[in-house]
XYZ file of C-alpha atoms in Angstrom:
619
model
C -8.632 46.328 16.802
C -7.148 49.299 15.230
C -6.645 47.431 12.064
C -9.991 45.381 11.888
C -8.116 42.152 12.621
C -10.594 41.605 15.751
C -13.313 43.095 17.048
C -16.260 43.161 20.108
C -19.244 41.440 19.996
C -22.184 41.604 21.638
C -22.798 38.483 23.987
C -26.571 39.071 24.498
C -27.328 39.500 20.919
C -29.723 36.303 19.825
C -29.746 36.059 16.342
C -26.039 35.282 16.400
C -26.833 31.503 15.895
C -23.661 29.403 16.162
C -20.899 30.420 18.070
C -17.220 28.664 18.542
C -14.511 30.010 20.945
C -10.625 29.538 20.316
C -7.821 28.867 23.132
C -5.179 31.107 22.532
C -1.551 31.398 23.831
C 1.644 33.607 23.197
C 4.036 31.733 21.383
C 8.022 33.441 22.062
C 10.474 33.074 18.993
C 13.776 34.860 20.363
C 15.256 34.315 16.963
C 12.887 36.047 15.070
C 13.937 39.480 13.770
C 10.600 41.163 13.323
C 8.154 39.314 15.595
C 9.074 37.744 18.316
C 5.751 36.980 20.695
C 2.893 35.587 18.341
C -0.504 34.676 19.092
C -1.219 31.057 18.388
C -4.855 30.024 18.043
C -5.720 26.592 19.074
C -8.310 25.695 15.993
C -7.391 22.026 16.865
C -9.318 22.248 20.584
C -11.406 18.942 20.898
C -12.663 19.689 24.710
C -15.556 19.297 24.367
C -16.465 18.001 20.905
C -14.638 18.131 17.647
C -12.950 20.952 17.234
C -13.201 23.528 14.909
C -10.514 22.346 12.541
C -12.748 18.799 12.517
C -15.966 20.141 11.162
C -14.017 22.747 7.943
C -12.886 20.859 4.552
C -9.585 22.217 4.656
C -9.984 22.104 0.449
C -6.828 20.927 -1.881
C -3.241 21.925 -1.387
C -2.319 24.924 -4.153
C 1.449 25.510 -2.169
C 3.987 24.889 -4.809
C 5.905 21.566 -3.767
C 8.678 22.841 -1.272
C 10.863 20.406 -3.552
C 10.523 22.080 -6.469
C 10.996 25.194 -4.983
C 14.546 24.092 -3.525
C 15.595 22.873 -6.488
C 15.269 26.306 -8.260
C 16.532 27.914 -5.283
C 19.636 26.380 -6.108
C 20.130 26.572 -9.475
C 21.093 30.379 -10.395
C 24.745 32.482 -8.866
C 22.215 35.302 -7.007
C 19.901 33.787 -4.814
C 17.011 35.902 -2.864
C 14.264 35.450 -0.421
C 11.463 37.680 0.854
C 8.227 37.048 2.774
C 4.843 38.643 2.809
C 4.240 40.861 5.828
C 0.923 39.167 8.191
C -0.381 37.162 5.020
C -2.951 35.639 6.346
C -4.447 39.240 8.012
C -4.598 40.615 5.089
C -7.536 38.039 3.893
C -11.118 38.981 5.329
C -13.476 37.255 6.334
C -17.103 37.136 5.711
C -19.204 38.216 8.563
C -21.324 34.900 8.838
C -18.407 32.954 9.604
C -16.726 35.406 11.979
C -18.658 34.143 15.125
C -16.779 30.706 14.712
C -13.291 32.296 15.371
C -14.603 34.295 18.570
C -12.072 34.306 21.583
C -12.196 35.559 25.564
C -10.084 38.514 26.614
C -9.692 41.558 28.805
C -12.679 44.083 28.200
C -10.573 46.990 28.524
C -7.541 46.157 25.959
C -6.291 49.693 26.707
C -5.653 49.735 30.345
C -4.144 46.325 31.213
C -0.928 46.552 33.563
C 0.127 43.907 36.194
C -1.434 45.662 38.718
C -4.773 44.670 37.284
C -4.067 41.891 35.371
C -6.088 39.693 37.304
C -9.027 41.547 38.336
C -9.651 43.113 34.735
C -13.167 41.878 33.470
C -13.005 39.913 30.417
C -14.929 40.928 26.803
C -15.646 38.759 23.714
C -13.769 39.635 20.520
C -13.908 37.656 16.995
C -11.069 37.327 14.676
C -12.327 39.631 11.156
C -9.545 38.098 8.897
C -8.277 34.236 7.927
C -6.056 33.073 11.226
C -3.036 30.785 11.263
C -4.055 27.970 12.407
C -7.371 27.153 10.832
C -6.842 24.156 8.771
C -8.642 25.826 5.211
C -6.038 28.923 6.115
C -3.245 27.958 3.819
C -5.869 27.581 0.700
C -7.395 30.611 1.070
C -4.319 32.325 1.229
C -2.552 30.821 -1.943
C -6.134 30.535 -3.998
C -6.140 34.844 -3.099
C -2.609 34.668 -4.048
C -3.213 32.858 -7.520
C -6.130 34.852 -8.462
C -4.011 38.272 -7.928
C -1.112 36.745 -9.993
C -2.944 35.501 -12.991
C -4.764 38.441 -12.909
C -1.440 40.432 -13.689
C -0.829 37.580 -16.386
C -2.443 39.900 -18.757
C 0.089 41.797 -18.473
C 3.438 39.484 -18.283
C 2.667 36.115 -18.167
C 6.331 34.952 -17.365
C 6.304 37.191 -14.464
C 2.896 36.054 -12.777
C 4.008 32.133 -13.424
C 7.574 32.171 -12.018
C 5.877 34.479 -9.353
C 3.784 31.448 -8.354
C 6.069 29.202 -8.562
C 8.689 30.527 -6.235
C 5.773 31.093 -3.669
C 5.774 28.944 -0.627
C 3.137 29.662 1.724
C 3.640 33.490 2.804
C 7.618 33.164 1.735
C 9.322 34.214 -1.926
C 11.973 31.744 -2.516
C 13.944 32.511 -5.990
C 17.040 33.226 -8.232
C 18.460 34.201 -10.991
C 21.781 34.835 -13.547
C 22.247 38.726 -12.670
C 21.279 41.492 -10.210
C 19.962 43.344 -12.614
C 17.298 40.555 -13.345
C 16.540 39.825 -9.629
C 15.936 43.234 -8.866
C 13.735 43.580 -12.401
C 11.933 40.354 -10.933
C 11.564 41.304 -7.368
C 10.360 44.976 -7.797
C 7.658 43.371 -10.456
C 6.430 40.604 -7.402
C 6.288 43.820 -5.096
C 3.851 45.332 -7.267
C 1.580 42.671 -8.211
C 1.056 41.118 -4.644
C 0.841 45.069 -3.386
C -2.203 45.485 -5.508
C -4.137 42.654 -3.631
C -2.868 44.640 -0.700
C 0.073 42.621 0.354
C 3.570 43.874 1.497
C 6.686 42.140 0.099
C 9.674 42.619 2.649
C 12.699 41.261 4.324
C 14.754 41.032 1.145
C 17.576 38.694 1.750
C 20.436 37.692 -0.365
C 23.769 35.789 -1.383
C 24.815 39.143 -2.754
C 25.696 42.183 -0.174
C 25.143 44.216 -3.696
C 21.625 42.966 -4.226
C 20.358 43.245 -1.047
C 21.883 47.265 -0.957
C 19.936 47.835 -4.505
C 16.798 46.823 -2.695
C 17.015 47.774 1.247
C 19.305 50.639 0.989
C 22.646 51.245 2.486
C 21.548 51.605 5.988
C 20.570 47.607 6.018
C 22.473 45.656 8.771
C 23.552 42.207 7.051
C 22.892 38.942 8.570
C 25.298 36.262 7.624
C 22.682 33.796 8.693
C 19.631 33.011 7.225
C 16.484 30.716 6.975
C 15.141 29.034 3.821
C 11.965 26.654 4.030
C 13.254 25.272 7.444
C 16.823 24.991 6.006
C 19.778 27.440 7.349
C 21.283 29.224 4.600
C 25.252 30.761 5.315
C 24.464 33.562 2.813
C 28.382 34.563 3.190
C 29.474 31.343 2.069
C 26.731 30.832 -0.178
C 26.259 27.455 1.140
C 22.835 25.139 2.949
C 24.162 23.874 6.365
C 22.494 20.720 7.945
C 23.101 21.749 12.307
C 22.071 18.910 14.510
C 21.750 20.440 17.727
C 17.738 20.557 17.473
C 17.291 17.335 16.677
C 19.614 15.846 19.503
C 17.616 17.335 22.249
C 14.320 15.452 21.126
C 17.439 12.272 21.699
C 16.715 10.022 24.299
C 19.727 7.872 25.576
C 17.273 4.700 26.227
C 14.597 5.512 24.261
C 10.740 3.956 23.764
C 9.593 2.676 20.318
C 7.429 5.802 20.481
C 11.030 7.823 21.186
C 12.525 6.431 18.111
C 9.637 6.973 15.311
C 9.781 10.653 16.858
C 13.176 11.209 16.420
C 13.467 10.036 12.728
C 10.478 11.977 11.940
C 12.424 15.401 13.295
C 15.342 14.888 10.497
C 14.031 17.798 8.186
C 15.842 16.354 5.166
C 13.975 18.145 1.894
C 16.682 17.442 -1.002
C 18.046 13.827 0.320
C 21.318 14.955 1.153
C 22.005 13.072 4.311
C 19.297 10.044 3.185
C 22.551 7.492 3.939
C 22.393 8.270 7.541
C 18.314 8.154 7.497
C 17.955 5.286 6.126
C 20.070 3.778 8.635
C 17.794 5.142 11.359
C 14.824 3.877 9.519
C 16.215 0.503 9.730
C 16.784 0.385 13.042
C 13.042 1.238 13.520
C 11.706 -1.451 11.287
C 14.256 -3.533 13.557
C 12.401 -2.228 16.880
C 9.056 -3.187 14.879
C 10.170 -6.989 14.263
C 10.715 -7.524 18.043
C 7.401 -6.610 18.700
C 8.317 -4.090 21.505
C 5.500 -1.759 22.694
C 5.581 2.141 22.213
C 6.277 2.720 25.310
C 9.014 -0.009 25.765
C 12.785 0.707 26.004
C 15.216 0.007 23.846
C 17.234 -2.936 24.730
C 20.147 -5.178 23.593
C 21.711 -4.927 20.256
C 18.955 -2.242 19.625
C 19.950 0.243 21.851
C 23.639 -0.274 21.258
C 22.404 0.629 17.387
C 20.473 3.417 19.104
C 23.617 4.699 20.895
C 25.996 4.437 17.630
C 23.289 6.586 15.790
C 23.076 9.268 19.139
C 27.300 9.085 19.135
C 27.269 9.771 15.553
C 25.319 12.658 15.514
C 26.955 14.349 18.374
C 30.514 14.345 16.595
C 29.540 15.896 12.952
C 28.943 19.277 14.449
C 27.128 20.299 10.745
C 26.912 18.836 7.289
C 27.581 22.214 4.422
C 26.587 21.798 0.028
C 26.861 24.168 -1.570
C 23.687 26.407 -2.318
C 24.317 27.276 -6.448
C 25.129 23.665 -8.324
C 27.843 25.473 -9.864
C 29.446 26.962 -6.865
C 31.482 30.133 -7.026
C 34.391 30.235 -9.602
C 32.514 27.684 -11.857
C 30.134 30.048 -13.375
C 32.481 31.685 -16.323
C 33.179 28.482 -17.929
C 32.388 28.643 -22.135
C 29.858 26.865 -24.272
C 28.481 25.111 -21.023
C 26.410 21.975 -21.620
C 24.072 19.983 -18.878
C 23.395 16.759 -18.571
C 21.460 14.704 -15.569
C 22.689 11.783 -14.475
C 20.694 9.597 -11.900
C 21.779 6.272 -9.836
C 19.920 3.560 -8.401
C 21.105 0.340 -6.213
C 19.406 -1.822 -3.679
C 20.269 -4.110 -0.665
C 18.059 -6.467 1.276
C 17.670 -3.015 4.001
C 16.912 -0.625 1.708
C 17.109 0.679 -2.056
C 17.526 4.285 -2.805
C 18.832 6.712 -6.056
C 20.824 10.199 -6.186
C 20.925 12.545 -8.761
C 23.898 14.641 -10.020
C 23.886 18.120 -12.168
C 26.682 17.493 -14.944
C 28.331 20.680 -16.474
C 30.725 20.024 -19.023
C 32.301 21.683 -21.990
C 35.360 20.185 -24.506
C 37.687 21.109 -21.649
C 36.173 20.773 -18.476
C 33.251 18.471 -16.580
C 32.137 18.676 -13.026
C 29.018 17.321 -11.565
C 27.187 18.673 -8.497
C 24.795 16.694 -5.983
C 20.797 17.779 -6.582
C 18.704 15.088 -4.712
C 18.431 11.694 -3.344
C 15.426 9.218 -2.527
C 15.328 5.728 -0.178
C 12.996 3.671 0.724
C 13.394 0.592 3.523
C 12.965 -2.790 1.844
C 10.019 -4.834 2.787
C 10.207 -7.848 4.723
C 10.892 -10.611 3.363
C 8.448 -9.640 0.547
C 10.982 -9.195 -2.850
C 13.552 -10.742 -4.193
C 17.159 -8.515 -4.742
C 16.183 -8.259 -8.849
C 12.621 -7.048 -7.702
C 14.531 -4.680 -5.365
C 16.616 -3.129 -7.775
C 13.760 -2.889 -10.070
C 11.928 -0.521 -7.286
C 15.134 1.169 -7.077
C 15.517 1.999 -10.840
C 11.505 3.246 -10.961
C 12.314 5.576 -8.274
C 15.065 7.081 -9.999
C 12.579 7.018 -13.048
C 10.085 9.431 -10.997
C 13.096 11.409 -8.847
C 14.555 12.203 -12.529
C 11.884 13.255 -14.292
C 10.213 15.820 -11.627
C 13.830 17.247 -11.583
C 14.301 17.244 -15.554
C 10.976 19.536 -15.379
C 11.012 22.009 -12.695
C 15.608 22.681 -14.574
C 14.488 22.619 -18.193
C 13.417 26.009 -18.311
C 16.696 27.056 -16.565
C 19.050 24.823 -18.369
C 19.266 23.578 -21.560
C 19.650 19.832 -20.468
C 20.930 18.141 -23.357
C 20.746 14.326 -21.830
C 19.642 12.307 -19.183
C 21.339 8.929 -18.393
C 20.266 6.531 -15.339
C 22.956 4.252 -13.799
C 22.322 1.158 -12.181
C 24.422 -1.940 -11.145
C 21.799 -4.345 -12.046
C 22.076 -6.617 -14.956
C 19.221 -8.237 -14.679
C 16.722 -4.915 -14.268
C 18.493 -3.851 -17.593
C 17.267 -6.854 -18.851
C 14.225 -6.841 -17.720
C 14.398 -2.957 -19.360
C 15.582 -3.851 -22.590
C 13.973 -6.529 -23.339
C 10.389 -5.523 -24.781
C 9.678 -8.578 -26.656
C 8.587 -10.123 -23.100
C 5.637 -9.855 -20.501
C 7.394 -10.722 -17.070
C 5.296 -11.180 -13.762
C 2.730 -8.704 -12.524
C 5.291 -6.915 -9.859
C 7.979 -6.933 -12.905
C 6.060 -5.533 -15.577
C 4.037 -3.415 -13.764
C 7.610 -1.215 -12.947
C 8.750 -2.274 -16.243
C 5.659 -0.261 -18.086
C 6.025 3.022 -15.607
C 9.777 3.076 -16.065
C 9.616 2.919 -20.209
C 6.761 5.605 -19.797
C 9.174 8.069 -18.030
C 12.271 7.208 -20.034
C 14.016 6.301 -22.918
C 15.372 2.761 -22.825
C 18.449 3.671 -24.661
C 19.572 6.281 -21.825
C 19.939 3.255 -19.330
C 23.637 1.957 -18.484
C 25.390 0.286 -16.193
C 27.897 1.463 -13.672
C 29.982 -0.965 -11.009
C 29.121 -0.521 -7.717
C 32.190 0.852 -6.581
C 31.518 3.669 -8.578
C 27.810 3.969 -7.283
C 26.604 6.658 -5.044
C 23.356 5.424 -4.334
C 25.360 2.306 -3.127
C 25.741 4.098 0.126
C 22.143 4.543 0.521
C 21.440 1.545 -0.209
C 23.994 0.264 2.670
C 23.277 3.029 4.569
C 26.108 5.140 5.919
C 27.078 7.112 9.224
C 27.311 11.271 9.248
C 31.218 10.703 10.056
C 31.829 8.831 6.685
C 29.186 10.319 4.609
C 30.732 14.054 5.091
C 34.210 12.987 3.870
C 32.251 10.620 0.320
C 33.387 12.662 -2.453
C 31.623 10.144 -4.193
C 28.219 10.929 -2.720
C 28.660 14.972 -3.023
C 30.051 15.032 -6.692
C 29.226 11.825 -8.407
C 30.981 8.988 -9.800
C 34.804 10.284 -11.192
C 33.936 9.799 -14.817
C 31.771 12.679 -14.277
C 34.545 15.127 -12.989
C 36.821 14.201 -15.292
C 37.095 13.797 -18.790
C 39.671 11.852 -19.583
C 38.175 8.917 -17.561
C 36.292 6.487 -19.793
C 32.459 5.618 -19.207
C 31.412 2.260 -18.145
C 30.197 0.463 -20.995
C 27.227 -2.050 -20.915
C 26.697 -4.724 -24.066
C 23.105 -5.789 -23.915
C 23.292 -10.080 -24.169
C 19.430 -11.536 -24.404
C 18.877 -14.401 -21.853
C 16.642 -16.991 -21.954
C 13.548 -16.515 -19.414
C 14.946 -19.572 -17.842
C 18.443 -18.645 -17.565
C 17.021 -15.107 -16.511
C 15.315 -16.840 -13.823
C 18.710 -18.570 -12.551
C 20.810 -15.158 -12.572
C 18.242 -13.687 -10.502
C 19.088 -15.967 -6.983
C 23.292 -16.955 -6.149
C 23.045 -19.613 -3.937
C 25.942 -21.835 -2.118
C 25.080 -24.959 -2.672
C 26.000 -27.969 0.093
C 26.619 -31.595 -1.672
C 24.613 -32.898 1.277
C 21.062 -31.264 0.755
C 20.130 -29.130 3.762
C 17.820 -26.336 2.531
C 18.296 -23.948 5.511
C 21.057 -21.727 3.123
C 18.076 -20.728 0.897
C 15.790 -18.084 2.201
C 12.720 -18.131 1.613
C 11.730 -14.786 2.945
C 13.507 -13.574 -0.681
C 10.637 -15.739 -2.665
C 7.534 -13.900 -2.940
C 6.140 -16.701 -5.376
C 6.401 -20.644 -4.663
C 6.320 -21.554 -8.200
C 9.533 -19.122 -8.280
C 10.842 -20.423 -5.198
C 10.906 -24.784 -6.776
C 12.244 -23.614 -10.026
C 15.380 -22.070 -8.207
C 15.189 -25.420 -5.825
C 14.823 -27.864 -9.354
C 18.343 -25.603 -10.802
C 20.260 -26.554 -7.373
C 19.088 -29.858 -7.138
C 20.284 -30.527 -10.965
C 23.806 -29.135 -10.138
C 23.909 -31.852 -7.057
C 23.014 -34.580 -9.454
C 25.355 -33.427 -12.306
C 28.103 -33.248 -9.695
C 27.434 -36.578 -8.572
C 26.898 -38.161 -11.862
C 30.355 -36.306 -13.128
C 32.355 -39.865 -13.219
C 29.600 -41.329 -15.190
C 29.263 -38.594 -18.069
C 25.927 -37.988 -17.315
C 24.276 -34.695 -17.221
C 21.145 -33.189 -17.326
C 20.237 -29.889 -20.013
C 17.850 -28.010 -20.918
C 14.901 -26.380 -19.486
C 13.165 -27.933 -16.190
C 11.051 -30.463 -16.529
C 7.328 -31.449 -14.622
C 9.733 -34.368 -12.756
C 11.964 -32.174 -11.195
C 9.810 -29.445 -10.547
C 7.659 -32.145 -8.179
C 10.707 -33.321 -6.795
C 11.736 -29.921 -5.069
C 8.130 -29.496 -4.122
C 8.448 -32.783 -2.098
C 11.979 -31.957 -0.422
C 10.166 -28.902 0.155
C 7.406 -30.644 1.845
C 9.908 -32.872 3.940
C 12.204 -29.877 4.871
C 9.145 -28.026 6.604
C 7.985 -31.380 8.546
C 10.978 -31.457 9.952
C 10.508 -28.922 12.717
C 6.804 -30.984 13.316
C 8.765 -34.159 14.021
C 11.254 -32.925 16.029
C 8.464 -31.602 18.888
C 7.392 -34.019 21.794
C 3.872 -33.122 20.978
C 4.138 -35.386 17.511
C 3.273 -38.325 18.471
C 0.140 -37.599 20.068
C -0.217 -35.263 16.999
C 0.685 -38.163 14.358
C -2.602 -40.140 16.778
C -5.283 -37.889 17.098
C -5.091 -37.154 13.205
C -4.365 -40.210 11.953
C -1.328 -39.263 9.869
C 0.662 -42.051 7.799
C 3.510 -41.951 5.430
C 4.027 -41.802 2.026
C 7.179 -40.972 -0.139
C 8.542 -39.769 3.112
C 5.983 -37.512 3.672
C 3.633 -37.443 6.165
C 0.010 -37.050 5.228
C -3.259 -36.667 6.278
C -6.226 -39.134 5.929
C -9.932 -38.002 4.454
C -13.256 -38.855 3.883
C -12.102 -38.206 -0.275
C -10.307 -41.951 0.035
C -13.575 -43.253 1.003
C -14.754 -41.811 -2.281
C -15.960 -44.127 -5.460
C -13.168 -42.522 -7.966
């Protein structure tokens, strides 16, 4: 009350008008430095009615991406952090909507003890200044924020953008090439948010040097920090992934429910340990396919999955990268050039990308993990080109938010995306073509974001985002050089590039890359699977290709084969074996024959059909 953040109202004043009141608890953090009992306000109360968080437009998001913010983080030797003391008190509020944040609590605030703790009467307070909580809180504080920053932009524009841009929430995440600069930068932020009366303060940093310049000698040194969720070793300058939070959400048999909560726990912001996600994700779209309930357990080959994952996760104590790109030691090197280098691959689980920093000069290259991306494949829903295509436009987006939140740090001379696929480079190069909607639609987004003469080709041996893709446990993935530092033509100089000569297929022959198929001299179509065939047009031309390699085979004695592109007649010919391969099942029931009675079915070209009132017709 002392500092206007609540005060008493009068409950038998009548031209209040509408009134809301806010459960409240203490919330105990015993890891928190500076507070460590906060008042939470329930603004998300439904009993009875909506609640309060219901009925306010909580207006548009104005945080800087935590992404973007990450990657910066990492990209400078000094790295610092600071927060803004009680942000959201600092805001008030306007008087007319005070009486909606109104809350129950002793009368006499002065004199409570545990003597009288439960025989104190209670008072009504309302909260003067924008709460935690309250869903519109995080606009108003960063639209306050904004409007104090630009208003400094008079002054120093640079300052007031990269101010608001290293601004997440109430926190100051940053860096930069010298002390000298950081400090110059931090004391600047001090002033300008100090002038909209907020107070900058628990200056951390890599650097015991920096953090004296700003805190003073007297400052006790953590070696332990938190960034954005994310512990930060600021000794070893290095971001540590711990597990030990997320295995005591763990269940060992676990509900559906149990599983979609623990995958949603792994706070994984950059993508480094997306291998071992993905894998979890798969096992959930696994639990999804056999149709178990929520609240069902685990069972089977599912919960020995389930138990692999758990096992996993209990033996890889921590996962460490390093914070800077660079890393200590690497920061001297002459006439340094940058380059970004992005990967994509796909599998019928999953398709994901990585992307690596490269920092080269005529002597020297090294390349340094920045971020990854998966997604879990669709069921049954794309073929493996189609796949790979989504693979290589995710890379195309992943790349180019990362090319523009670095360019302004480093002078990135080239970008160059990797992928395994022929065919999507194909499908890339070739402009003189319009493919199918799902193709071309990628195809148009991917030649928007990039330049078709930066794609390549890489084997998948070499491939980091082929352990995405296949998905990886925490034991394996924290000894894959490959997946922390790139392929080894990126570390080292004197290994040659893949190369990649563009040949132009035929649509046709395009068509028959696309699908590899085993093919059986007697004719069983259970080897191809159709879940891969999202179009049935697609699906007989790949069924007229095999059926012409039978017949060639067969004919081989007599010197007669069949060229050229499909024709009509063989097109209609895998439509039929088509037709006769999915009766097959039908026949084999004991309810046919009463089936094959009550609708009249006959036969014709082996095919059973159906009679109508259309034969009846005068054609």
């Amino acid at each position: 009350m002392s500092e206007w953040v609540i005060e008493k109202v009068n409950n038998y004043d009548s031209s209040i008008g509408e009134v809301h009141y806010l459960p409240h608890r203490p919330v105990c953090r015993k890891d928190k430095t500076s507070t460590k009992v906060r008042i939470v306000f329930d603004a998300s109360s439904t009993l009875p009615g909506p609640s309060l968080n219901d009925c306010i437009n909580a207006g548009p998001s104005l945080a800087t991406p935590l992404f973007f913010i990450l990657l910066r983080f990492r990209a400078n030797k000094y790295a610092f952090i600071a927060d803004i003391e009680k942000a959201f008190l600092q805001i008030a509020l306007d008087k007319i909507d005070r009486n909606y944040l109104r809350l129950i609590w002793f009368d006499d605030i002065y004199n409570i003890n545990n003597s009288n703790l439960f025989s104190s009467a209670l008072g009504t307070y309302r909260i003067c200044r924008v709460p935690f909580g309250v869903t519109s809180s995080p606009f108003l504080l960063n639209a306050t924020l904004i409007y104090h920053a630009e208003r400094y932009c008079l002054n120093d524009n640079n300052i007031s953008s990269k101010l608001l841009q290293s601004l997440h929430i109430d926190d100051l995440i940053s860096s930069c090439v010298t002390i000298e600069e950081g400090i110059l930068f931090f004391n600047k932020c001090k002033d300008i948010l100090k002038e909209g009366g907020f107070n900058l303060r628990k200056f951390e940093s890599n650097s015991s040097a920096f953090e004296k310049q700003i805190n003073g000698d007297n400052y006790e040194r953590q070696t332990n920090t938190r960034v954005l969720g994310l512990k930060w070793n600021k000794t070893e300058d290095s971001i540590i992934y711990s597990f030990e939070d997320l295995l005591n959400v763990a269940s060992i048999v676990p509900t559906k429910r149990e599983v979609m909560s623990f995958i949603a726990s792994i706070y994984d912001p950059i993508g480094l340990i997306n291998p071992v996600v993905v894998t979890c994700k798969n096992l959930f779209q696994r639990v999804c396919v056999s149709k178990l309930g929520w609240n069902e357990n685990l069972y089977g080959d599912l919960l020995s999955t389930w138990n692999l994952i758990l096992s996993d996760f209990k033996s890889v104590f921590q996962i460490a990268v390093p914070r800077w790109y660079m890393s200590p030691g690497l920061g001297n090197i002459n006439n340094v050039k940058f380059e970004l280098h992005g990967l994509s691959d796909a599998s019928v689980k999953s398709f994901g990308c990585c992307v690596y920093l490269r920092f080269f000069n005529a002597n020297f290259s090294r390349a340094s993990f920045i971020a990854s991306k998966s997604r879990v494949a669709p069921l049954g829903k794309n073929t493996m080109p189609q796949l790979e295509l989504s693979a290589t436009l995710l890379l195309a987006k992943l790349l180019a938010s990362i090319y523009d939140q670095l360019i302004s740090i480093y002078n990135i001379s080239n970008i160059i995306y990797w992928t395994d696929s022929t065919i999507c480079l194909h499908w890339i190069f070739n402009t003189n073509n319009t493919y199918e909607q799902f193709v071309q639609n990628r195809l148009n987004k991917i030649r928007e974001l990039t330049l078709i003469c930066n794609w390549n080709y890489i084997e998948s041996f070499r491939n980091p985002a082929d352990i995405i893709s296949r998905g990886s446990s925490l034991k394996k993935l924290n000894n894959y050089e490959l997946w922390f530092y790139g392929p080894n033509f990126l570390n080292d100089i004197s290994i040659k590039w893949p190369y990649y000569e563009h040949v132009n297929h035929s649509n046709e022959t395009l068509e028959v890359l696309c699908n590899v198929v085993h093919v059986k001299v007697n004719v069983n179509l259970d080897f191809i699977n159709v879940d891969k065939f999202s179009d049935f047009r697609y699906l007989l031309r790949v069924t007229s290709w095999i059926l012409r390699f039978i017949n060639n085979a067969k004919d081989k004695k007599k010197n007669i084969f069949k060229t050229g592109l499909i024709t009509a007649e063989e097109i209609d010919n895998a439509k039929r074996l088509w037709i006769k391969f999915s009766q097959i099942n039908l026949i084999d029931e004991n309810k046919f024959k009463q089936l094959r009675k009550d609708l009249r079915l006959f036969v014709s070209d082996g095919i059973y059909r159906c009679r109508g009132r259309i034969e009846h017709a005068d054609l």
